[in-house]
């Protein structure tokens, strides 16, 4: 039976690739809720597009990814909306608003929001408000456009839809006493000493299950598979660039020490596939965080949606097996790399006991303090631990910490080895990410720094997942400026399929690469080849250890 259409609810649908649109949608939802507007916030792929005509008011918050592409979660919805069979009156009577997130340095700036807006109009929906466009280039990021757009939206809803929006739009802003409740609840467990997790000799299967169980409990979990495909050990790491060359690129070799692929325990992948790695966090930072937040590292917990969230239809129950609190922090909470979101500062202000800290945090969370927060937090890539240390009087309950600290994400790298040439091994070419903030603080990428700094002798276990090459990984898989999948694609198209193999089988210190292609193929791929040639020329001058011989017929 289909759900009875709920006419009197503001529906907010979001499509996000890296979390910003989700954050913006949740903020809209919270602000609507504070104004007594019944609201539902959903990821767009959790919504059945056929039900769209039964909705009264829908707000879309969508980002643009790739080269003007829709986020993965929006693909099905967008395909549905593009069907020719949908009439020009299909969405008659449905009011809508679109807020887009993009970056004006891209050619197809906010393309998804623009094309969605147009398509909704074509299908007869009625725009409530001119579409809003958030821009990463704005001094305070996408929030620079979101704040005024949101205020305008509340005013319009108040005038146009009093059934939805009964209260004065300024009510919540004026009422400073509002305190939200966390969406999750945490239960502490008394676990006996014989628990298997306490055992030092933990086996791979138990470790895989522990990672799966722990990451499944995280409120910020991704939709992917939680249990690792295998554990890897680093066997060799070798710098490909010289100090001072301006780049820090490493050749890394791993071997699989366990695998759920087959009975024979060997791993399988194709050229161009992607390896996802769960990075380890600095143990010193984890200990400092536990101490700063007065958390008992030996405690055992389970994390579940709060009763209110469950009653709203969230059936995603966490498994009821306790995990060590310290393990939970290590595996799921990014405490020393990602920056917290604006809402973190708002909630922090409720738990500050020092008045000056409370005021500072309230200022940061206010529209007036938005630009200063952006400079202090995002531009400086302030970590959660740094923020907590800057406001020492704040003691946040664990529920809020778990809900609001950015989730620890896996990182994706394009595989640069061939499975047939190197059975049970996987090689990566990793560029160590490093940059300087406006206040001259050096920041480093968590995963690339960790991988390049590993000692092969230590045999650290690295949880890993294999994936088919995905479009959304484009930004991660560049090697020397040229995405590997493009190179592979080009050489496969031009029947020079042994390119990858040859470049691997020679030593990485003296790498020979022959490129052959006929006239026709050269014409079709001339742009890419031109790009590749200039990339290799740069490489040659920067990295004389590598010798590339290029010739064309
Ligand atoms: C790989 C990648 C590709 C992007 N492509 C575009 C684009 O084509 N047009 C655009 O306006 N913004 C583009 N952006 C910027 C994002 O839309 C922007 O950072 C947005 O805030 C991301 O929101 P999300 O986290 O919800 O996905 C791109 C960002 C990334 C990382």
Short mmCIF file of N, CA, C and O in Angstrom, two decimals, residues 14 16 75 92 99 133 160 186 192 232 345 374 397 424 451-452 469 480 495 517 524 531 534 550:
data_model
loop_
_atom_site.label_atom_id
_atom_site.label_comp_id
_atom_site.label_asym_id
_atom_site.label_seq_id
_atom_site.Cartn_x
_atom_site.Cartn_y
_atom_site.Cartn_z
N UNK A 14 17.50 16.52 -0.48
CA UNK A 14 18.86 16.97 -0.79
C UNK A 14 19.61 15.92 -1.60
O UNK A 14 19.33 14.72 -1.52
N UNK A 16 23.71 15.27 -2.34
CA UNK A 16 25.02 15.76 -1.93
C UNK A 16 26.09 14.74 -2.29
O UNK A 16 25.85 13.54 -2.23
N UNK A 75 20.93 10.45 -9.28
CA UNK A 75 20.87 9.92 -10.65
C UNK A 75 19.51 9.33 -10.99
O UNK A 75 18.94 9.62 -12.04
N UNK A 92 1.56 20.22 -11.44
CA UNK A 92 0.67 21.37 -11.22
C UNK A 92 0.22 21.36 -9.75
O UNK A 92 -0.17 20.32 -9.22
N UNK A 99 17.74 25.33 -3.97
CA UNK A 99 19.00 25.96 -3.55
C UNK A 99 20.14 25.08 -4.05
O UNK A 99 20.19 23.88 -3.77
N UNK A 133 21.83 30.30 -5.15
CA UNK A 133 23.04 29.63 -5.61
C UNK A 133 24.19 29.86 -4.62
O UNK A 133 24.70 30.98 -4.50
N UNK A 160 2.37 32.81 2.19
CA UNK A 160 1.66 32.00 1.19
C UNK A 160 1.06 30.73 1.76
O UNK A 160 0.11 30.19 1.20
N UNK A 186 23.12 7.10 23.32
CA UNK A 186 24.25 6.21 23.57
C UNK A 186 23.99 5.42 24.84
O UNK A 186 23.55 5.98 25.85
N UNK A 192 32.17 -7.89 30.35
CA UNK A 192 33.11 -8.69 31.14
C UNK A 192 34.49 -8.72 30.52
O UNK A 192 34.67 -8.45 29.34
N UNK A 232 45.59 -4.86 4.10
CA UNK A 232 46.84 -4.77 3.34
C UNK A 232 47.98 -4.45 4.29
O UNK A 232 47.78 -3.83 5.34
N UNK A 345 29.40 24.66 16.34
CA UNK A 345 29.69 25.84 17.17
C UNK A 345 28.43 26.29 17.92
O UNK A 345 28.50 26.72 19.06
N UNK A 374 34.00 31.40 9.09
CA UNK A 374 34.56 30.78 7.89
C UNK A 374 36.09 30.95 7.86
O UNK A 374 36.82 30.02 7.52
N UNK A 397 28.20 16.69 25.73
CA UNK A 397 27.85 15.29 25.94
C UNK A 397 28.28 14.43 24.75
O UNK A 397 28.32 14.92 23.61
N UNK A 424 48.12 -10.74 -5.84
CA UNK A 424 48.01 -10.46 -4.40
C UNK A 424 48.69 -9.17 -3.95
O UNK A 424 48.93 -8.96 -2.77
N UNK A 451 49.96 7.21 4.80
CA UNK A 451 50.47 6.13 3.95
C UNK A 451 51.96 6.32 3.64
O UNK A 451 52.76 5.40 3.74
N UNK A 452 52.31 7.57 3.26
CA UNK A 452 53.71 7.82 2.87
C UNK A 452 54.65 7.69 4.07
O UNK A 452 55.83 7.40 3.90
N UNK A 469 36.15 1.59 -11.19
CA UNK A 469 36.44 3.02 -11.32
C UNK A 469 35.13 3.80 -11.39
O UNK A 469 34.22 3.44 -12.10
N UNK A 480 50.37 12.85 -11.49
CA UNK A 480 51.14 13.84 -12.24
C UNK A 480 50.22 14.71 -13.09
O UNK A 480 50.54 15.08 -14.20
N UNK A 495 44.11 0.85 -28.97
CA UNK A 495 44.67 -0.51 -29.08
C UNK A 495 46.12 -0.59 -28.59
O UNK A 495 46.93 -1.34 -29.11
N UNK A 517 50.37 4.90 -31.73
CA UNK A 517 48.98 4.99 -32.18
C UNK A 517 48.93 5.40 -33.64
O UNK A 517 49.79 6.12 -34.13
N UNK A 524 41.52 11.31 -32.96
CA UNK A 524 40.43 11.30 -31.98
C UNK A 524 40.95 11.61 -30.58
O UNK A 524 40.23 12.13 -29.75
N UNK A 531 47.90 16.79 -23.90
CA UNK A 531 47.94 17.02 -22.46
C UNK A 531 48.92 16.08 -21.80
O UNK A 531 49.73 16.47 -20.95
N UNK A 534 52.60 17.10 -22.49
CA UNK A 534 53.10 18.22 -21.70
C UNK A 534 53.26 17.79 -20.24
O UNK A 534 54.19 18.20 -19.56
N UNK A 550 58.93 8.63 -25.58
CA UNK A 550 57.66 8.73 -26.27
C UNK A 550 57.89 8.82 -27.77
O UNK A 550 58.73 9.58 -28.22
#
